Amino acid sequence: MVSRVIPVDTFDLVIFGGTGDLARRKILPGLYRRYLAGQMNADSRIIGAARAKNTVEQFRDLIHAALVEFVPKDRQEPADMAAFLAHLDYVAIDAKEESGWTNLKAILRPNVVRAFYFSVAPALFGDLAERLHAHHITDAGSRIVLEKPFGRDLISARALNATLSKYFSEAQIYRIDHYLGKETVQNLMAVRFANILFEPIWKAQYIDHVQITVAETMGVEGRGAYYDKSGAMRDMVQNHMMQLLCLIAMEPPYHFDPDAVRDEKVKVIRALQPITSAEIVRGQYLAGKDDGGYIEHSQDPNSKTESYIALKVEIANWRWKGTPFYLRTGKKLRARYSEIAITFKEPPHSIFDDANGWKPNVLVIRLQPNEGMNLMVMIKEPGPGGMRLMQVPLDMTFADALGADADDVPDAYERLIMDVIRGNQTLFMRGDEVEAAWAWTDPIIQGWEARGDRPQGYDAGSSGPEDALMLLHRDGRRWREIKE
Ligand code: NAP
């Protein structure tokens, strides 16, 4: 199988925060890989912008070091890296000051795609948007790309949307949720809407429940001060997990078109039921043998921020009434593991005398590691001894199915940046989608803040707090194991 790489139009991509962690770890290594793949043409340029008074050479040296650190060794051909770095330019700009903007304007070219990546603290988004507009650097064809977090509640998200909309139309705004750029996540849409097999049974009548798990082994480490203002609900559920839930639960869009897809996702978010305190479990990891607990990394010894959350979510519409979605995500868990597991109901009537071995069909979509899908099906246990049942996986690990091409699958950032240049917003969050997600999330957070709820401690390296087990036990169900 040969990957098809279609070069994108010539672009000038300005990365505000071009010297920061995200730019060095993800954005520029991603662009380098797209360059190697032949997707970025010879005239395209990447312009770093930050306050530091770097020369172009200093910026290229910084990015060279980043490529050495973050790109696999077998992709570090010196001639390739030098050729890529020649596309880089740099302008010193402070988002809050007026100097530097004229220099930026002077180096941008007419008649090429102009995109501005805001890889800076969200507090600067408004300043950047305003100055880009005031200095006549953007026109109707320009795009801006925003990193998360997009607000910390409905009020702040609305205010940010209102500020941006003073200077840019919705069609120019690309709000990144990098989960949507993951190959497997997009595959959810292909699996659901390009196969007849699943759709007829994709409903409460046949699906018992859905589990969405995003487990990390890392703790908050040096990010305690930032994380204390966020927590798992704001950091993971309001955005990434909500997107996964939408892709599982949405109605088929009429076309694979940005607004058609996003219209259907918004409908799911609006149909989410309010949840009670009994349907939420929050946890905070405790000190382990070698490392402090959450509290030791936080700057507040009384922090009530959750590093783990589990929720039972219900969607009030015809398709899903009666099928709960259980969401859980946390730090310092047993394994780095993300999956969506769709558990089907039992057949209406068993024809087998010994139905003891019966287990439900489960469709498991693994997001990491080993991206792929598993469909657990019942078969006859081989050999004599009557009709005994056993469960086996129909396993499709994408790396096996795609062979060598699996190595060339672009990572989330690569794909999303190329989509910005192509002008395709399908995998970016629309303003109303973000607001709808906050509108559902806000009362939940306000509820535990008003009650003064304290998260339950859990051991580092475990699968989360005890109460999370109860959340499913009460419903006669169990969480799937968190494992590599
Ligand atoms: P960072 O390492 O602190 O870098 C911040 C960048 O912004 C630096 O290049 C900095 O350079 C520049 N900057 C700071 N103040 C500025 C100003 N007034 N005007 C112009 N440039 C300014 O931050 P980061 O981790 O890269 O994160 C950037 C954004 O991505 C944040 O919104 C963050 O929430 C989001 N994000 C990051 C990650 C990640 O893995 N790092 C993941 C998801 C989302 P100077 O100091 O020279 O100005």
PDB file of N, CA, C and O in Angstrom, residues 294-332:
ATOM      1  N   TYR A 294      -0.125  14.029  44.701  1.00  0.00           N
ATOM      2  CA  TYR A 294      -0.578  15.257  44.050  1.00  0.00           C
ATOM      3  C   TYR A 294      -0.311  16.468  44.938  1.00  0.00           C
ATOM      4  O   TYR A 294       0.177  17.496  44.476  1.00  0.00           O
ATOM      5  N   ILE A 295      -0.634  16.319  46.219  1.00  0.00           N
ATOM      6  CA  ILE A 295      -0.512  17.447  47.152  1.00  0.00           C
ATOM      7  C   ILE A 295       0.924  17.971  47.202  1.00  0.00           C
ATOM      8  O   ILE A 295       1.152  19.186  47.233  1.00  0.00           O
ATOM      9  N   GLU A 296       1.896  17.078  47.166  1.00  0.00           N
ATOM     10  CA  GLU A 296       3.293  17.521  47.224  1.00  0.00           C
ATOM     11  C   GLU A 296       3.656  18.326  45.984  1.00  0.00           C
ATOM     12  O   GLU A 296       4.537  19.183  46.016  1.00  0.00           O
ATOM     13  N   HIS A 297       2.992  18.048  44.852  1.00  0.00           N
ATOM     14  CA  HIS A 297       3.307  18.777  43.623  1.00  0.00           C
ATOM     15  C   HIS A 297       2.471  20.042  43.461  1.00  0.00           C
ATOM     16  O   HIS A 297       2.787  20.902  42.652  1.00  0.00           O
ATOM     17  N   SER A 298       1.402  20.104  44.241  1.00  0.00           N
ATOM     18  CA  SER A 298       0.537  21.279  44.160  1.00  0.00           C
ATOM     19  C   SER A 298       1.160  22.386  45.005  1.00  0.00           C
ATOM     20  O   SER A 298       1.983  22.129  45.878  1.00  0.00           O
ATOM     21  N   GLN A 299       0.733  23.633  44.753  1.00  0.00           N
ATOM     22  CA  GLN A 299       1.266  24.698  45.611  1.00  0.00           C
ATOM     23  C   GLN A 299       0.324  24.965  46.770  1.00  0.00           C
ATOM     24  O   GLN A 299       0.566  25.846  47.581  1.00  0.00           O
ATOM     25  N   ASP A 300      -0.782  24.191  46.802  1.00  0.00           N
ATOM     26  CA  ASP A 300      -1.768  24.386  47.853  1.00  0.00           C
ATOM     27  C   ASP A 300      -1.881  23.084  48.659  1.00  0.00           C
ATOM     28  O   ASP A 300      -2.383  22.076  48.155  1.00  0.00           O
ATOM     29  N   PRO A 301      -1.421  23.102  49.922  1.00  0.00           N
ATOM     30  CA  PRO A 301      -1.447  21.861  50.712  1.00  0.00           C
ATOM     31  C   PRO A 301      -2.864  21.342  50.955  1.00  0.00           C
ATOM     32  O   PRO A 301      -3.056  20.194  51.350  1.00  0.00           O
ATOM     33  N   ASN A 302      -3.873  22.207  50.708  1.00  0.00           N
ATOM     34  CA  ASN A 302      -5.269  21.787  50.891  1.00  0.00           C
ATOM     35  C   ASN A 302      -5.984  21.587  49.566  1.00  0.00           C
ATOM     36  O   ASN A 302      -7.220  21.573  49.523  1.00  0.00           O
ATOM     37  N   SER A 303      -5.222  21.465  48.493  1.00  0.00           N
ATOM     38  CA  SER A 303      -5.843  21.430  47.163  1.00  0.00           C
ATOM     39  C   SER A 303      -6.939  20.358  47.075  1.00  0.00           C
ATOM     40  O   SER A 303      -6.746  19.214  47.478  1.00  0.00           O
ATOM     41  N   LYS A 304      -8.082  20.767  46.522  1.00  0.00           N
ATOM     42  CA  LYS A 304      -9.170  19.809  46.294  1.00  0.00           C
ATOM     43  C   LYS A 304      -9.287  19.487  44.812  1.00  0.00           C
ATOM     44  O   LYS A 304     -10.327  18.998  44.354  1.00  0.00           O
ATOM     45  N   THR A 305      -8.248  19.774  44.071  1.00  0.00           N
ATOM     46  CA  THR A 305      -8.283  19.502  42.628  1.00  0.00           C
ATOM     47  C   THR A 305      -8.207  18.001  42.376  1.00  0.00           C
ATOM     48  O   THR A 305      -7.432  17.302  43.023  1.00  0.00           O
ATOM     49  N   GLU A 306      -8.991  17.523  41.401  1.00  0.00           N
ATOM     50  CA  GLU A 306      -8.997  16.085  41.106  1.00  0.00           C
ATOM     51  C   GLU A 306      -7.978  15.756  40.018  1.00  0.00           C
ATOM     52  O   GLU A 306      -7.902  16.443  39.011  1.00  0.00           O
ATOM     53  N   SER A 307      -7.178  14.719  40.291  1.00  0.00           N
ATOM     54  CA  SER A 307      -6.272  14.212  39.253  1.00  0.00           C
ATOM     55  C   SER A 307      -6.910  12.996  38.583  1.00  0.00           C
ATOM     56  O   SER A 307      -6.331  12.397  37.680  1.00  0.00           O
ATOM     57  N   TYR A 308      -8.099  12.624  39.056  1.00  0.00           N
ATOM     58  CA  TYR A 308      -8.851  11.489  38.501  1.00  0.00           C
ATOM     59  C   TYR A 308     -10.318  11.862  38.536  1.00  0.00           C
ATOM     60  O   TYR A 308     -10.784  12.499  39.492  1.00  0.00           O
ATOM     61  N   ILE A 309     -11.044  11.453  37.510  1.00  0.00           N
ATOM     62  CA  ILE A 309     -12.503  11.610  37.578  1.00  0.00           C
ATOM     63  C   ILE A 309     -13.179  10.466  36.834  1.00  0.00           C
ATOM     64  O   ILE A 309     -12.665   9.994  35.806  1.00  0.00           O
ATOM     65  N   ALA A 310     -14.266   9.992  37.399  1.00  0.00           N
ATOM     66  CA  ALA A 310     -15.112   9.002  36.713  1.00  0.00           C
ATOM     67  C   ALA A 310     -16.543   9.530  36.771  1.00  0.00           C
ATOM     68  O   ALA A 310     -16.969  10.086  37.792  1.00  0.00           O
ATOM     69  N   LEU A 311     -17.252   9.380  35.665  1.00  0.00           N
ATOM     70  CA  LEU A 311     -18.609   9.931  35.567  1.00  0.00           C
ATOM     71  C   LEU A 311     -19.532   8.942  34.876  1.00  0.00           C
ATOM     72  O   LEU A 311     -19.102   8.231  33.960  1.00  0.00           O
ATOM     73  N   LYS A 312     -20.763   8.941  35.306  1.00  0.00           N
ATOM     74  CA  LYS A 312     -21.786   8.203  34.558  1.00  0.00           C
ATOM     75  C   LYS A 312     -22.625   9.244  33.813  1.00  0.00           C
ATOM     76  O   LYS A 312     -23.242  10.111  34.431  1.00  0.00           O
ATOM     77  N   VAL A 313     -22.600   9.127  32.501  1.00  0.00           N
ATOM     78  CA  VAL A 313     -23.217  10.166  31.679  1.00  0.00           C
ATOM     79  C   VAL A 313     -24.360   9.552  30.879  1.00  0.00           C
ATOM     80  O   VAL A 313     -24.214   8.466  30.317  1.00  0.00           O
ATOM     81  N   GLU A 314     -25.470  10.270  30.835  1.00  0.00           N
ATOM     82  CA  GLU A 314     -26.596   9.765  30.028  1.00  0.00           C
ATOM     83  C   GLU A 314     -27.007  10.779  28.978  1.00  0.00           C
ATOM     84  O   GLU A 314     -26.931  11.990  29.202  1.00  0.00           O
ATOM     85  N   ILE A 315     -27.412  10.250  27.853  1.00  0.00           N
ATOM     86  CA  ILE A 315     -27.763  11.102  26.721  1.00  0.00           C
ATOM     87  C   ILE A 315     -29.258  10.950  26.488  1.00  0.00           C
ATOM     88  O   ILE A 315     -29.752   9.841  26.236  1.00  0.00           O
ATOM     89  N   ALA A 316     -29.948  12.076  26.582  1.00  0.00           N
ATOM     90  CA  ALA A 316     -31.407  12.008  26.486  1.00  0.00           C
ATOM     91  C   ALA A 316     -31.847  12.182  25.035  1.00  0.00           C
ATOM     92  O   ALA A 316     -32.193  13.278  24.603  1.00  0.00           O
ATOM     93  N   ASN A 317     -31.768  11.117  24.270  1.00  0.00           N
ATOM     94  CA  ASN A 317     -32.374  11.139  22.935  1.00  0.00           C
ATOM     95  C   ASN A 317     -32.848   9.729  22.593  1.00  0.00           C
ATOM     96  O   ASN A 317     -32.651   8.791  23.369  1.00  0.00           O
ATOM     97  N   TRP A 318     -33.490   9.582  21.459  1.00  0.00           N
ATOM     98  CA  TRP A 318     -34.103   8.295  21.116  1.00  0.00           C
ATOM     99  C   TRP A 318     -33.077   7.189  21.003  1.00  0.00           C
ATOM    100  O   TRP A 318     -33.306   6.054  21.370  1.00  0.00           O
ATOM    101  N   ARG A 319     -31.911   7.523  20.479  1.00  0.00           N
ATOM    102  CA  ARG A 319     -30.916   6.481  20.235  1.00  0.00           C
ATOM    103  C   ARG A 319     -30.326   5.938  21.535  1.00  0.00           C
ATOM    104  O   ARG A 319     -30.047   4.752  21.654  1.00  0.00           O
ATOM    105  N   TRP A 320     -30.127   6.829  22.517  1.00  0.00           N
ATOM    106  CA  TRP A 320     -29.295   6.427  23.657  1.00  0.00           C
ATOM    107  C   TRP A 320     -30.005   6.320  24.995  1.00  0.00           C
ATOM    108  O   TRP A 320     -29.375   5.950  25.989  1.00  0.00           O
ATOM    109  N   LYS A 321     -31.278   6.655  25.042  1.00  0.00           N
ATOM    110  CA  LYS A 321     -31.987   6.597  26.329  1.00  0.00           C
ATOM    111  C   LYS A 321     -31.824   5.194  26.939  1.00  0.00           C
ATOM    112  O   LYS A 321     -32.178   4.194  26.310  1.00  0.00           O
ATOM    113  N   GLY A 322     -31.244   5.132  28.125  1.00  0.00           N
ATOM    114  CA  GLY A 322     -31.097   3.835  28.798  1.00  0.00           C
ATOM    115  C   GLY A 322     -29.719   3.209  28.652  1.00  0.00           C
ATOM    116  O   GLY A 322     -29.445   2.177  29.262  1.00  0.00           O
ATOM    117  N   THR A 323     -28.850   3.799  27.847  1.00  0.00           N
ATOM    118  CA  THR A 323     -27.473   3.273  27.722  1.00  0.00           C
ATOM    119  C   THR A 323     -26.500   4.253  28.370  1.00  0.00           C
ATOM    120  O   THR A 323     -26.246   5.320  27.821  1.00  0.00           O
ATOM    121  N   PRO A 324     -25.954   3.925  29.538  1.00  0.00           N
ATOM    122  CA  PRO A 324     -25.027   4.863  30.163  1.00  0.00           C
ATOM    123  C   PRO A 324     -23.654   4.871  29.491  1.00  0.00           C
ATOM    124  O   PRO A 324     -23.212   3.842  28.961  1.00  0.00           O
ATOM    125  N   PHE A 325     -23.030   6.003  29.497  1.00  0.00           N
ATOM    126  CA  PHE A 325     -21.637   6.148  29.061  1.00  0.00           C
ATOM    127  C   PHE A 325     -20.824   6.410  30.338  1.00  0.00           C
ATOM    128  O   PHE A 325     -21.097   7.368  31.055  1.00  0.00           O
ATOM    129  N   TYR A 326     -19.880   5.530  30.617  1.00  0.00           N
ATOM    130  CA  TYR A 326     -19.024   5.725  31.792  1.00  0.00           C
ATOM    131  C   TYR A 326     -17.692   6.284  31.308  1.00  0.00           C
ATOM    132  O   TYR A 326     -17.023   5.663  30.468  1.00  0.00           O
ATOM    133  N   LEU A 327     -17.325   7.428  31.855  1.00  0.00           N
ATOM    134  CA  LEU A 327     -16.078   8.078  31.445  1.00  0.00           C
ATOM    135  C   LEU A 327     -15.113   8.058  32.619  1.00  0.00           C
ATOM    136  O   LEU A 327     -15.534   8.311  33.761  1.00  0.00           O
ATOM    137  N   ARG A 328     -13.860   7.781  32.383  1.00  0.00           N
ATOM    138  CA  ARG A 328     -12.882   7.923  33.471  1.00  0.00           C
ATOM    139  C   ARG A 328     -11.540   8.342  32.886  1.00  0.00           C
ATOM    140  O   ARG A 328     -11.145   7.898  31.795  1.00  0.00           O
ATOM    141  N   THR A 329     -10.877   9.192  33.611  1.00  0.00           N
ATOM    142  CA  THR A 329      -9.539   9.615  33.201  1.00  0.00           C
ATOM    143  C   THR A 329      -8.755   9.975  34.452  1.00  0.00           C
ATOM    144  O   THR A 329      -9.334  10.441  35.435  1.00  0.00           O
ATOM    145  N   GLY A 330      -7.454   9.735  34.438  1.00  0.00           N
ATOM    146  CA  GLY A 330      -6.683  10.082  35.612  1.00  0.00           C
ATOM    147  C   GLY A 330      -5.194  10.019  35.360  1.00  0.00           C
ATOM    148  O   GLY A 330      -4.739   9.445  34.368  1.00  0.00           O
ATOM    149  N   LYS A 331      -4.484  10.616  36.286  1.00  0.00           N
ATOM    150  CA  LYS A 331      -3.016  10.608  36.237  1.00  0.00           C
ATOM    151  C   LYS A 331      -2.494   9.587  37.241  1.00  0.00           C
ATOM    152  O   LYS A 331      -3.190   9.214  38.177  1.00  0.00           O
ATOM    153  N   LYS A 332      -1.240   9.200  37.039  1.00  0.00           N
ATOM    154  CA  LYS A 332      -0.571   8.246  37.953  1.00  0.00           C
ATOM    155  C   LYS A 332      -1.361   6.949  38.079  1.00  0.00           C
ATOM    156  O   LYS A 332      -1.519   6.412  39.176  1.00  0.00           O
TER     157      LYS A 332
END
